[in-house]
Amino acid sequence: MMFLESITKNKDIAKYGFDKFATAYPAQYNYWYNVLFERCMRLFVWENTDPVPQKEIEQRLLIQGHAGIAKYKRQGDLTAFFGNPNTPTKYYDEFIAYTVRCPLWSDNLKIGQDVIMINNNALRNPVLPLVHHYASLLAHADVTIVNTLVNARDSGGVPIVATEKQKQNVNEYLGKRYNGQYGVITDIGSLGIEYAGANTQTQQPIVDIVEAKERILKSFYNDIGVRAAFAKKSNTVEAEVDADTSLLLLNLSDMLAAREKGCEEVNKLFGTNWSVRIADELQYEETEPENEGETEPETEKEGEEDEQADN
């Protein structure tokens, strides 16, 4: 018995385990929905924000598109709040007040006087719709990969049954096939169990499906301003690399600018020293490649040519 199999038998730990048969779309979607959101949480690094944890600021920005920064109960520590802007001005998307909410307190505060509203980007859009979009695509890709592997184990087809007993036999057979076990279907009453309809085997090679999944994941990274690890620079010309880098920085710079503006306003109102920057792992500074092999400096070559000319 291996480590995880052993330790998850503990009743206090078992609740953190997973059903090994949970490979259907809902399970895959839930996995990617959480994983992609967690990766978005790593885009920026906040500094000097104590006592406000960085994750509390980013959660609110990514989930609802904005966050309220105010003193708890107007006199306590600075706190990051969920909330809603209200009392519009002559512009539909500019507001005077912000209702802050937390499990222990809520209030309607004046923006710029009692609370600062930090935006996720210029349009105050959250990231959750983007995460949902790609989580759905990646979940379908994973389910397709699983079905392709399982359906390759027989000639495919859709079983047609006439009785409940036949249905149970077919379900038992399909379950064994899924688990890689041998199985047979018992046709009780000789009523005939037929396989009809389209072949369930895909004509698309599984390698192409895996590649499509990687491209979907790369597209998600591009949308949030991250270059995927499997995007090989050697396969792209220099102009394409420069254009790709510019687009990545464009996606990040809008969110960074909104956060920097929020830091300035928080510092001005509350006398803090907040700052924010892009995570070090996402800095796109190009470096000159090292020369392969040993080459003589140009000055030495010129000196040798002059010496040969004198001789």
PDB file of N, CA and C in Angstrom, residues 89 144 162 171 257 267 277 282 289 292 296:
ATOM      1  N   THR A  89     -22.597  59.016 -10.223  1.00  0.00           N
ATOM      2  CA  THR A  89     -22.391  60.405 -10.611  1.00  0.00           C
ATOM      3  C   THR A  89     -23.022  60.608 -11.983  1.00  0.00           C
ATOM      4  N   THR A 144     -12.843  14.022 -22.952  1.00  0.00           N
ATOM      5  CA  THR A 144     -12.639  13.426 -24.276  1.00  0.00           C
ATOM      6  C   THR A 144     -11.447  12.488 -24.276  1.00  0.00           C
ATOM      7  N   ALA A 162     -33.813  -4.037 -23.968  1.00  0.00           N
ATOM      8  CA  ALA A 162     -35.275  -4.083 -23.912  1.00  0.00           C
ATOM      9  C   ALA A 162     -35.803  -4.277 -22.503  1.00  0.00           C
ATOM     10  N   ASN A 171     -24.669  -2.130 -18.032  1.00  0.00           N
ATOM     11  CA  ASN A 171     -23.956  -1.197 -17.145  1.00  0.00           C
ATOM     12  C   ASN A 171     -22.792  -1.889 -16.433  1.00  0.00           C
ATOM     13  N   ALA A 257      -1.725  48.575 -13.708  1.00  0.00           N
ATOM     14  CA  ALA A 257      -1.992  50.009 -13.593  1.00  0.00           C
ATOM     15  C   ALA A 257      -3.141  50.283 -12.624  1.00  0.00           C
ATOM     16  N   ASN A 267      -2.413  54.827   0.061  1.00  0.00           N
ATOM     17  CA  ASN A 267      -1.304  55.485   0.768  1.00  0.00           C
ATOM     18  C   ASN A 267      -1.640  56.929   1.116  1.00  0.00           C
ATOM     19  N   ARG A 277       3.620  44.871  -7.662  1.00  0.00           N
ATOM     20  CA  ARG A 277       4.424  44.636  -8.851  1.00  0.00           C
ATOM     21  C   ARG A 277       4.047  43.289  -9.452  1.00  0.00           C
ATOM     22  N   LEU A 282       7.190  36.373 -13.999  1.00  0.00           N
ATOM     23  CA  LEU A 282       6.500  36.818 -15.212  1.00  0.00           C
ATOM     24  C   LEU A 282       7.195  37.976 -15.901  1.00  0.00           C
ATOM     25  N   PRO A 289      21.595  35.557 -26.096  1.00  0.00           N
ATOM     26  CA  PRO A 289      22.032  34.166 -25.938  1.00  0.00           C
ATOM     27  C   PRO A 289      23.537  34.068 -25.925  1.00  0.00           C
ATOM     28  N   GLU A 292      27.739  29.726 -28.646  1.00  0.00           N
ATOM     29  CA  GLU A 292      28.074  28.332 -28.489  1.00  0.00           C
ATOM     30  C   GLU A 292      29.494  28.091 -28.991  1.00  0.00           C
ATOM     31  N   GLU A 296      37.215  33.556 -30.828  1.00  0.00           N
ATOM     32  CA  GLU A 296      38.199  34.564 -30.471  1.00  0.00           C
ATOM     33  C   GLU A 296      37.577  35.940 -30.544  1.00  0.00           C
TER      34      GLU A 296
END
